[in-house]
mmCIF file of C-alpha atoms and ligand atoms in Angstrom:
data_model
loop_
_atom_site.group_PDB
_atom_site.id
_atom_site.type_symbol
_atom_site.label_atom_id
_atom_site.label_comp_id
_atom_site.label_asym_id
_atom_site.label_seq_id
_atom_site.Cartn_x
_atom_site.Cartn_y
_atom_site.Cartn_z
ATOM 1 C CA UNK S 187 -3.252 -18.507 -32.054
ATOM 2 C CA UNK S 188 -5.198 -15.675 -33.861
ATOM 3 C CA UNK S 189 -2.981 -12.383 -34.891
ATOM 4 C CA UNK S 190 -4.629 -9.140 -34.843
ATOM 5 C CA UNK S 191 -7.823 -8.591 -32.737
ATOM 6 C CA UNK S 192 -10.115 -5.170 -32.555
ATOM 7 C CA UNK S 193 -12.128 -3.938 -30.269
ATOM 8 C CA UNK S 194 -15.242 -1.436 -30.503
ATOM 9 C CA UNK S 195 -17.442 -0.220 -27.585
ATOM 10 C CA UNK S 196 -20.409 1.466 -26.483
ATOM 11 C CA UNK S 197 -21.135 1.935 -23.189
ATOM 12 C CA UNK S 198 -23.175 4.786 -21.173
ATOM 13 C CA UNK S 199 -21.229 6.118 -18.076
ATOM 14 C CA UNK S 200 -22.873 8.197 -16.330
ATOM 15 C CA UNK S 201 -21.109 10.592 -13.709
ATOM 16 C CA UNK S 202 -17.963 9.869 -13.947
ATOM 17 C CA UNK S 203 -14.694 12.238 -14.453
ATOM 18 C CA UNK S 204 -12.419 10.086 -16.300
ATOM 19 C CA UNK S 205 -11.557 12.914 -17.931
ATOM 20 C CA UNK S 206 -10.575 15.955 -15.546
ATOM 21 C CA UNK S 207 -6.834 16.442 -17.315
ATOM 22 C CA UNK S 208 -6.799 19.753 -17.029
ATOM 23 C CA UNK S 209 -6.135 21.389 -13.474
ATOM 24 C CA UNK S 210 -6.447 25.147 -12.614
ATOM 25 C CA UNK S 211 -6.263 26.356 -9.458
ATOM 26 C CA UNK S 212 -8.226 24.520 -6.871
ATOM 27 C CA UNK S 213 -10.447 23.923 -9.992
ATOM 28 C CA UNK S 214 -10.230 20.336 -11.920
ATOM 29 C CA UNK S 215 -11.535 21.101 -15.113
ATOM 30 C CA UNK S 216 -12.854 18.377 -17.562
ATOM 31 C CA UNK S 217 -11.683 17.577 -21.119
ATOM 32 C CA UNK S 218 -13.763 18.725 -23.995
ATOM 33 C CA UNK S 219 -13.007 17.907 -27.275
ATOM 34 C CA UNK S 220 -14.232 19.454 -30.485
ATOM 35 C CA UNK S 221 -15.262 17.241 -33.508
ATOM 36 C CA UNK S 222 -18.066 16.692 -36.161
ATOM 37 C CA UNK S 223 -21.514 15.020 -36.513
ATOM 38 C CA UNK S 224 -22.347 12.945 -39.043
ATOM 39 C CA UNK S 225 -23.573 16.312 -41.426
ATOM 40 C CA UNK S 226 -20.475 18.305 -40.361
ATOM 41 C CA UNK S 227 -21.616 20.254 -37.900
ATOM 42 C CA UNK S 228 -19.010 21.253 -35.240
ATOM 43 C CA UNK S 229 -20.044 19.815 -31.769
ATOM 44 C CA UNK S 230 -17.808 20.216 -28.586
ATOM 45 C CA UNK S 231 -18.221 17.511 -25.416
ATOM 46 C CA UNK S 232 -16.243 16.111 -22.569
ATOM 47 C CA UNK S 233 -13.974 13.069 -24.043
ATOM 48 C CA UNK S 234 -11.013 11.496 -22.489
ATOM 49 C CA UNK S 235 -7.962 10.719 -24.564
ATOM 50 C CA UNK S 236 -6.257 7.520 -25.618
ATOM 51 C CA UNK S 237 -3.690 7.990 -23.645
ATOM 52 C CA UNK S 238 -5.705 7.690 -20.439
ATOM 53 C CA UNK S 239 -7.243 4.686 -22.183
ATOM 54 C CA UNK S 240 -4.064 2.726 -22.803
ATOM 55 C CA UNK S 241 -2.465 3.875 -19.155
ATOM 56 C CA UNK S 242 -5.762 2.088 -18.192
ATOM 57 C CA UNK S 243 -5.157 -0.961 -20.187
ATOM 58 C CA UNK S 244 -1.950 -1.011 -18.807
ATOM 59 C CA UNK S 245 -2.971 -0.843 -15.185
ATOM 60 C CA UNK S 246 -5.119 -3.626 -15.819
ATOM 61 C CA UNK S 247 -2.372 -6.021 -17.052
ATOM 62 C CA UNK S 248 -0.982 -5.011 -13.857
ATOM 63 C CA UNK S 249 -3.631 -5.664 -11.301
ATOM 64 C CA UNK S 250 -3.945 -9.154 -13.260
ATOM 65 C CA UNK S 251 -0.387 -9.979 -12.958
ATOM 66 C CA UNK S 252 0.326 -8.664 -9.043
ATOM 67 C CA UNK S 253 -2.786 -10.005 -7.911
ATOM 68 C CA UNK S 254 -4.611 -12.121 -10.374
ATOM 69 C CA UNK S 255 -3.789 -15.399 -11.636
ATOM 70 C CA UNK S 256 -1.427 -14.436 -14.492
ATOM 71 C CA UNK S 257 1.908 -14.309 -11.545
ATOM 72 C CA UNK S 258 4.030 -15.979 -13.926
ATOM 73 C CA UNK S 259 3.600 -13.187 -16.521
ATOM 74 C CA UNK S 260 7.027 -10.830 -15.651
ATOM 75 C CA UNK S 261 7.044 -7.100 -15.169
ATOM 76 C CA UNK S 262 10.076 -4.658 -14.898
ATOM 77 C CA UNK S 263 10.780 -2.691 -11.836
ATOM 78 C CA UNK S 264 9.753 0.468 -13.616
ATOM 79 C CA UNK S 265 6.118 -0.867 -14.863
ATOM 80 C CA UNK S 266 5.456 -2.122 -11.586
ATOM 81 C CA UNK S 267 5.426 0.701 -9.820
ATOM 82 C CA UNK S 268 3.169 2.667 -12.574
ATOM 83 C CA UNK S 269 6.766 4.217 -14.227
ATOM 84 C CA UNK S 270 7.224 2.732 -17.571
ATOM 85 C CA UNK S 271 10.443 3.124 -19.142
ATOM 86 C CA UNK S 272 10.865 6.385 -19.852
ATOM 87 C CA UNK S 273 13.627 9.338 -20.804
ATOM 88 C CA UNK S 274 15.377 9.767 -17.182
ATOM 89 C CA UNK S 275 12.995 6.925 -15.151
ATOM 90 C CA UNK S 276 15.402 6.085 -12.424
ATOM 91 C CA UNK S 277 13.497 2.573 -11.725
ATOM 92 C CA UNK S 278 14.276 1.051 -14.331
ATOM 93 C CA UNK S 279 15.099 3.400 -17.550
ATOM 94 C CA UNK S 280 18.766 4.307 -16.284
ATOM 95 C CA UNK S 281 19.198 0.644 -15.981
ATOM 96 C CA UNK S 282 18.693 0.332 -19.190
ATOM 97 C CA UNK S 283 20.321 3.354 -20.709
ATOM 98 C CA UNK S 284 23.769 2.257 -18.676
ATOM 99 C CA UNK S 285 23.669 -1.441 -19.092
ATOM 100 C CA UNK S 286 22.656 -1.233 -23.206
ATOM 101 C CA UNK S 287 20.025 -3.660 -22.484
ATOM 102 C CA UNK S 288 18.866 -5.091 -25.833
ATOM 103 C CA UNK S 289 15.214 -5.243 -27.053
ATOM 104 C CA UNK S 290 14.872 -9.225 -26.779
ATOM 105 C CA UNK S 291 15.800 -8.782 -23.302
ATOM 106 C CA UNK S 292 13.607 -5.553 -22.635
ATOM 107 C CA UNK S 293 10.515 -7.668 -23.951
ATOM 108 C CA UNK S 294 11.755 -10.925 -22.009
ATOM 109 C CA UNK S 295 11.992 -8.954 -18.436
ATOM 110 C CA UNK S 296 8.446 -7.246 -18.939
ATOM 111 C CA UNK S 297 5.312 -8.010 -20.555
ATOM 112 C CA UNK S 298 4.272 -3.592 -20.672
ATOM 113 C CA UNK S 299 7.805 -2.854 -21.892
ATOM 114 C CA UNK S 300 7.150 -5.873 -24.671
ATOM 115 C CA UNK S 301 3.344 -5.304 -25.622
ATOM 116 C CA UNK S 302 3.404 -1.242 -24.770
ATOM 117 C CA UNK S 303 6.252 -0.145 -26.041
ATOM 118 C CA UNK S 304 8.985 2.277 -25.062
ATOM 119 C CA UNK S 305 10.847 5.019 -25.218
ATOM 120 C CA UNK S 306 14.468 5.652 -24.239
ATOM 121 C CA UNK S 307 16.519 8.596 -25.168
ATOM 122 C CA UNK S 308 20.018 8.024 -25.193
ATOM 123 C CA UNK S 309 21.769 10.663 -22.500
ATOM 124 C CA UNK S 310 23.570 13.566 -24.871
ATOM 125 C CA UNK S 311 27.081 12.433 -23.647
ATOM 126 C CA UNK S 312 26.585 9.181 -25.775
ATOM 127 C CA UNK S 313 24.586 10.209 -28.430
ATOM 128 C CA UNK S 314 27.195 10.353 -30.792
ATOM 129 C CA UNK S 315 28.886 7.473 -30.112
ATOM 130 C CA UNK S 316 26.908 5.742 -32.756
ATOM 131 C CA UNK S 317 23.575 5.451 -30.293
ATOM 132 C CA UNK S 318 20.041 6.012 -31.384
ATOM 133 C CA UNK S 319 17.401 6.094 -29.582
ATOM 134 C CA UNK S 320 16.060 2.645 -28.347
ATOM 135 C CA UNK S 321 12.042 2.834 -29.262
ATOM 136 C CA UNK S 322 9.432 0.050 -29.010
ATOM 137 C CA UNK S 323 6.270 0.749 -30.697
ATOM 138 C CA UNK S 324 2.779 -0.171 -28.772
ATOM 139 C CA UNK S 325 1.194 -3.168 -29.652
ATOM 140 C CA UNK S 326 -2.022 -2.299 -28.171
ATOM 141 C CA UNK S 327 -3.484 0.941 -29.514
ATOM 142 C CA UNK S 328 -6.438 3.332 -28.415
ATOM 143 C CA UNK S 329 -8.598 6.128 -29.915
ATOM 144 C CA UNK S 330 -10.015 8.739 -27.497
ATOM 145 C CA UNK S 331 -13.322 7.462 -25.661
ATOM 146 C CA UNK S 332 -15.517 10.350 -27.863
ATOM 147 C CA UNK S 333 -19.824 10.422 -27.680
ATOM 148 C CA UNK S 334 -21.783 8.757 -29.833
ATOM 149 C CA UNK S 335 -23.022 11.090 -32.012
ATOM 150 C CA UNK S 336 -26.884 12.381 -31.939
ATOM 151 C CA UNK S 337 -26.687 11.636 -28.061
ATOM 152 C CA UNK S 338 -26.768 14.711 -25.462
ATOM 153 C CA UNK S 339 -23.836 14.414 -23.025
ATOM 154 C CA UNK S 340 -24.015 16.641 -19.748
ATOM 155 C CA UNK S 341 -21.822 17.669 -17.013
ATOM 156 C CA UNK S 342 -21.823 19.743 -13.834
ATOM 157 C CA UNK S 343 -19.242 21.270 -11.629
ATOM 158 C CA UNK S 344 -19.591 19.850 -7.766
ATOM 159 C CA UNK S 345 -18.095 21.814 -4.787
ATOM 160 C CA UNK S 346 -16.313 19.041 -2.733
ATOM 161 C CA UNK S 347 -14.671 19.946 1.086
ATOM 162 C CA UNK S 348 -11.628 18.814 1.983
ATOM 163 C CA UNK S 349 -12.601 17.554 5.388
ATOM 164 C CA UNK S 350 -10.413 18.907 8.700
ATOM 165 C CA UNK S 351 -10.999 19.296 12.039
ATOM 166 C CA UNK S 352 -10.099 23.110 12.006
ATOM 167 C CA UNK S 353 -12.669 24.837 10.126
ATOM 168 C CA UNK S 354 -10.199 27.348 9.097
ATOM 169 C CA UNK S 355 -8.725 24.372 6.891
ATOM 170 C CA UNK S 356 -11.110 23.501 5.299
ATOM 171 C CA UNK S 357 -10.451 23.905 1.443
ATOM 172 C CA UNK S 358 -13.180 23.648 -0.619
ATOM 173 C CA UNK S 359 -12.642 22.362 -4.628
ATOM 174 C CA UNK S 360 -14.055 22.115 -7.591
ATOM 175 C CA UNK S 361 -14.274 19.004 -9.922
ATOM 176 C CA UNK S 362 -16.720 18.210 -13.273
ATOM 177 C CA UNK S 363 -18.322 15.480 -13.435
ATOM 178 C CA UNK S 364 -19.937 14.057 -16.979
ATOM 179 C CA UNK S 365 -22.283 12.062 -18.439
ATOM 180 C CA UNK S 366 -23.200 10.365 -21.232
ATOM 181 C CA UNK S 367 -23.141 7.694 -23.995
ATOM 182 C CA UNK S 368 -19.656 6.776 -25.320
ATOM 183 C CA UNK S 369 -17.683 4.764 -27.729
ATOM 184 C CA UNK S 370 -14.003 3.825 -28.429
ATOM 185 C CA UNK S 371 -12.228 1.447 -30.788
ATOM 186 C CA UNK S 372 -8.676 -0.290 -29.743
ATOM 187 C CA UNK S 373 -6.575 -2.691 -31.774
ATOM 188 C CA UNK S 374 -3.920 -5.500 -30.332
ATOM 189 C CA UNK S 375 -1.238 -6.578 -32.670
ATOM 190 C CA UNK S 376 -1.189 -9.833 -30.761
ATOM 191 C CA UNK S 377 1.615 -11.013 -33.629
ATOM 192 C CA UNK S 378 4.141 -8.738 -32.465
ATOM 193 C CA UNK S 379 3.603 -9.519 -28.570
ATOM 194 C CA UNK S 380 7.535 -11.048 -28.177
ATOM 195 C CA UNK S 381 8.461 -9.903 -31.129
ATOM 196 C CA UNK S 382 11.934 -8.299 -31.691
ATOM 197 C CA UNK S 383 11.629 -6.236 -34.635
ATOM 198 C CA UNK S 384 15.245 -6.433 -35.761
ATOM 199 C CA UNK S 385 15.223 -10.454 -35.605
ATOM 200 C CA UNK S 386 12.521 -11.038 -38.525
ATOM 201 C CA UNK S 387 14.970 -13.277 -40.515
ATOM 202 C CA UNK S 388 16.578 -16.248 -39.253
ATOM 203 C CA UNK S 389 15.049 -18.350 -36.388
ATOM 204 C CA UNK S 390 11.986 -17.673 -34.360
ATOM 205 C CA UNK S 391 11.889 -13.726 -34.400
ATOM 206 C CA UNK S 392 10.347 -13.912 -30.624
ATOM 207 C CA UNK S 393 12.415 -13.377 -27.637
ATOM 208 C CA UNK S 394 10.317 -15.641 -25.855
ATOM 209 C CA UNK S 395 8.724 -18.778 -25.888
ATOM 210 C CA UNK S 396 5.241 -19.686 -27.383
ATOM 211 C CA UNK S 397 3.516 -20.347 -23.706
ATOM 212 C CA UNK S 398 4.826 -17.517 -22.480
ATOM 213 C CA UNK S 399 3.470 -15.490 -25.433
ATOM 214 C CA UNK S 400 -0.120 -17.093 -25.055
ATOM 215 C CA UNK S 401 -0.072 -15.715 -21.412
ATOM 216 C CA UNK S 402 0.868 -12.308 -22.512
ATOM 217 C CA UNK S 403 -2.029 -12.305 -24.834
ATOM 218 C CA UNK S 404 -4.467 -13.744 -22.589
ATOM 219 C CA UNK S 405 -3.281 -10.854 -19.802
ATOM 220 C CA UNK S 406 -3.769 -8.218 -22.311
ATOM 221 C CA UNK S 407 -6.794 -9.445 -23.476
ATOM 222 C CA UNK S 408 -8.702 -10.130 -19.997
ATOM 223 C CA UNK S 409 -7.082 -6.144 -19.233
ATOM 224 C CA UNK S 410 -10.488 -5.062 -21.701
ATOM 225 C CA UNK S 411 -12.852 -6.778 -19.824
ATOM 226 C CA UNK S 412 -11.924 -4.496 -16.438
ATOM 227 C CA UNK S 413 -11.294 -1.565 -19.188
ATOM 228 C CA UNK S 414 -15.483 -2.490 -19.728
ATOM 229 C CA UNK S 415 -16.404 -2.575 -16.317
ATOM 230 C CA UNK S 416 -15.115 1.128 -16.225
ATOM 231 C CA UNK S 417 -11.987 0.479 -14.729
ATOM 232 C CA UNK S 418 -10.729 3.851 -16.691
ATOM 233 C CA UNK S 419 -10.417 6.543 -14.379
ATOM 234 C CA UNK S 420 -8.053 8.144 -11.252
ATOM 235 C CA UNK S 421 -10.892 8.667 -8.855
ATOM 236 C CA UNK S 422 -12.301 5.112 -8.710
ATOM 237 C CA UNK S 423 -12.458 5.210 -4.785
ATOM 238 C CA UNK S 424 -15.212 8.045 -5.066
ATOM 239 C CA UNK S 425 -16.442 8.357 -8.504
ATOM 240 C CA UNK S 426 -16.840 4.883 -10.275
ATOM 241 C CA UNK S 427 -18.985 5.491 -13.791
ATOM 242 C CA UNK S 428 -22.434 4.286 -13.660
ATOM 243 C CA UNK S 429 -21.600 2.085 -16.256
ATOM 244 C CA UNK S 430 -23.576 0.430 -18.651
ATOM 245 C CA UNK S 431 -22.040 -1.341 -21.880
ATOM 246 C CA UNK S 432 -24.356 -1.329 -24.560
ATOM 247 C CA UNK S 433 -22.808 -3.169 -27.705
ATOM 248 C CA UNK S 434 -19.657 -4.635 -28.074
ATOM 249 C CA UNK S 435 -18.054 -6.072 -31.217
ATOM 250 C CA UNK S 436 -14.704 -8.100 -31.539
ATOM 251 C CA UNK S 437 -12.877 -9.342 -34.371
ATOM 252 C CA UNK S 438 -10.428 -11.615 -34.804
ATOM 253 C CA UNK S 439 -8.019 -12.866 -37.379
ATOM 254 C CA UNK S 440 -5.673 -15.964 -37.563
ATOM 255 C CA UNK S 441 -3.910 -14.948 -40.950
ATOM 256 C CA UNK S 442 -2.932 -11.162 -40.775
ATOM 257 C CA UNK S 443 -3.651 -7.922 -39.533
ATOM 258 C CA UNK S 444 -7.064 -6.518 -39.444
ATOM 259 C CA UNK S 445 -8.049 -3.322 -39.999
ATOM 260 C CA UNK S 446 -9.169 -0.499 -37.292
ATOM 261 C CA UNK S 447 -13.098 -0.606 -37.044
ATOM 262 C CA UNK S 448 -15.037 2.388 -37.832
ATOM 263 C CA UNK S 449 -16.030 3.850 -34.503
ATOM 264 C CA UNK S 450 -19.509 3.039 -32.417
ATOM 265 C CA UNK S 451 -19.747 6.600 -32.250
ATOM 266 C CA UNK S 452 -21.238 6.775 -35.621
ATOM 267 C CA UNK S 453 -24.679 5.016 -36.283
ATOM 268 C CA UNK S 454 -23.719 2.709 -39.240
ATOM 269 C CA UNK S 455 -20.782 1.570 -37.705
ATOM 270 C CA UNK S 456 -21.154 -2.673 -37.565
ATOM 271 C CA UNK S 457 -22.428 -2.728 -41.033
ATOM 272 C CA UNK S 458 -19.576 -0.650 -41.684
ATOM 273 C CA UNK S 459 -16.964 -2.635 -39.664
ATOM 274 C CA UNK S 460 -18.392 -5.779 -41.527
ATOM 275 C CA UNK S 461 -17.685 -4.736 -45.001
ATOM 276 C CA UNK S 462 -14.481 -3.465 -43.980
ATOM 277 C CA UNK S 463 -13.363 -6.604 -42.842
ATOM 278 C CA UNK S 464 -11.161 -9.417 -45.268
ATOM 279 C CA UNK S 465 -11.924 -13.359 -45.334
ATOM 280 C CA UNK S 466 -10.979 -15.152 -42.812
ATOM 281 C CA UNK S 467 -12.076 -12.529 -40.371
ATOM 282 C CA UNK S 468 -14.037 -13.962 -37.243
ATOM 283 C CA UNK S 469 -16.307 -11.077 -35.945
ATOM 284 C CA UNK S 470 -18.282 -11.740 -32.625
ATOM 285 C CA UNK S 471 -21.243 -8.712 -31.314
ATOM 286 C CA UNK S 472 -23.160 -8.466 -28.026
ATOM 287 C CA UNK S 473 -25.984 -6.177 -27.665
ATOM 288 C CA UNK S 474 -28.988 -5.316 -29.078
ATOM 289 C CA UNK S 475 -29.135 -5.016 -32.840
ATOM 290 C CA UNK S 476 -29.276 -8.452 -35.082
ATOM 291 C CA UNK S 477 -26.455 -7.811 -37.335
ATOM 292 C CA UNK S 478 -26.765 -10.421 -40.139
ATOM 293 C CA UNK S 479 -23.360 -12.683 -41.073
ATOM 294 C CA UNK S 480 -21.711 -12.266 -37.591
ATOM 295 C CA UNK S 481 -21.840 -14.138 -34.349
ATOM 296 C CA UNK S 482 -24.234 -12.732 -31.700
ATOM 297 C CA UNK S 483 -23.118 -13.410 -28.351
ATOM 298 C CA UNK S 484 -25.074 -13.993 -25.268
ATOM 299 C CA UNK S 485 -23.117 -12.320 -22.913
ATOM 300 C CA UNK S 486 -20.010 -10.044 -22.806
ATOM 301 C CA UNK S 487 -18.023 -13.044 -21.275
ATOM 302 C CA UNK S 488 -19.246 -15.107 -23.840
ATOM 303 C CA UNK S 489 -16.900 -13.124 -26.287
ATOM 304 C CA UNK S 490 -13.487 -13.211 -23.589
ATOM 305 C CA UNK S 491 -13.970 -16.652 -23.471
ATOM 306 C CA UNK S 492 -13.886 -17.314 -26.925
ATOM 307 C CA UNK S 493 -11.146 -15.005 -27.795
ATOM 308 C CA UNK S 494 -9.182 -16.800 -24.515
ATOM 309 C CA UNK S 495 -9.861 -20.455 -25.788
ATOM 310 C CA UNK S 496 -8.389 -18.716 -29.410
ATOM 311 C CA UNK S 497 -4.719 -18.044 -27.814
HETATM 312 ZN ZN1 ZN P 997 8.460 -2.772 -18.139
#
């Protein structure tokens, strides 16, 4: 099994508002960001943040495991119903919190409490009673989906209705909608999937067993491929992207961990990626450019498949 994988993207979406986070009024306003161009120019543009990227990694393991083919993978109470263990999450952080759960079993009940991580204050009234907070770090990680540089994004502000039969009722709203060509990079420490961090001396440091652990990965891995499809947004029942993935690169190690890739949004970025890259590093590209010492793939299943048949 290979241990560290990365991910970078570029795909065009066009009208799509994975990104209105910020609500005023009857207004739903979109994101913008402010960052640099190549020269150091200060350009602002709609992005959406990594954490609406890895909530949307996360809702793909989901949909995989409740009604794909991965139904032996477990999930907790809390993750199932979109709550992940959190400070004061009645489903299933209070269970934890009272019963003192312990990481190994955390990870066993729940592949998103193992492979996303956690976060559980202890309640005040025990805090001193020797307690820390219990913390899982994220093995899958995310940078903000940001435009590729050089590219004009656009967006525009529709008026929807909210339809009634009393025209008095009627409410109109606002909501952005944006185009444009994006990128974003995301790493999975597949090594550390079952992993209890305290237990790295003595027997086998995972909590579970190696099958299980190879259908973690393969869930977390196949969650990308709906992540590509454009799977990344709240309003999919009216406002799926336009997608249209334009280059994709994956690497893969089965020694260590790899380093992030430098983002598609810059226009050197798989010559870039490549020198950046140790021995022993498998790196697989679909798209349009030639890149010379990697593995072009035909198609973008081409590269799940191969990083599937690598678990
Ligand atoms: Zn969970």
């Amino acid at each position: 099994m290979f241990k560290f994988v990365i991910f970078s993207v570029k795909t065009q979406l066009n009208v799509h508002d994975l990104n209105n986070e910020a609500v005023a009024g009857n207004v739903t306003d979109i994101r913008i960001m402010e960052f640099l161009d190549e020269d150091g120019k200060r350009l602002e543009a709609p992005a959406v943040s990594g954490r609406m990227l890895k909530h949307w990694h996360l809702e793909g393991m989901k949909h995989l495991i409740v009604n794909g083919s991965y139904t032996s993978v477990p999930l907790c109470a809390g993750c199932k119903v979109g709550e992940p263990i959190r400070p004061g999450n009645i489903a299933n952080g209070n269970l934890l919190q009272n019963s003192g759960i312990s990481e190994a079993d955390a990870i066993k009940n729940c592949v998103v409490c193992d492979s996303h991580g956690y976060l559980i204050a202890k309640p005040e009234a025990t805090a001193g009673e020797g307690g820390i907070s219990a913390r899982r770090t994220s093995r899958a990680m995310f940078s903000w989906l940001m435009p590729v540089l050089g590219i004009d994004t656009a967006s525009k502000q529709v008026i929807h209705n909210r339809v009634s039969s009393d025209p008095k009722t009627m409410m109109p709203f606002n909501k952005s909608y944006a185009s444009g060509i994006y990128a974003f990079v995301s790493a999975l420490d597949v090594d550390r999937i079952g992993l209890v961090e305290l237990n790295l001396v003595g027997t086998s440091p995972y909590a579970i067993n190696d099958n299980d652990r190879k259908e973690r990965v393969k869930v977390a891995i196949e969650a990308y491929r709906l992540m590509l499809s454009g799977q990344i947004g709240a309003s999919l029942s009216h406002a799926i992207p336009h997608q249209n993935p334009l280059e994709i690169l994956v690497a893969y190690s089965e020694t260590g961990p790899l380093p992030f890739p430098v983002s598609p949004m810059y226009s050197d970025y798989i010559s870039k990626t490549i020198g950046l890259m140790p021995k022993n590093t498998t790196i697989l590209y679909w798209g349009t450019e030639s890149p010379q010492g990697i593995t072009k793939k035909n198609t973008i299943d081409d590269i799940f498949t191969e990083l599937v048949s690598k678990v």
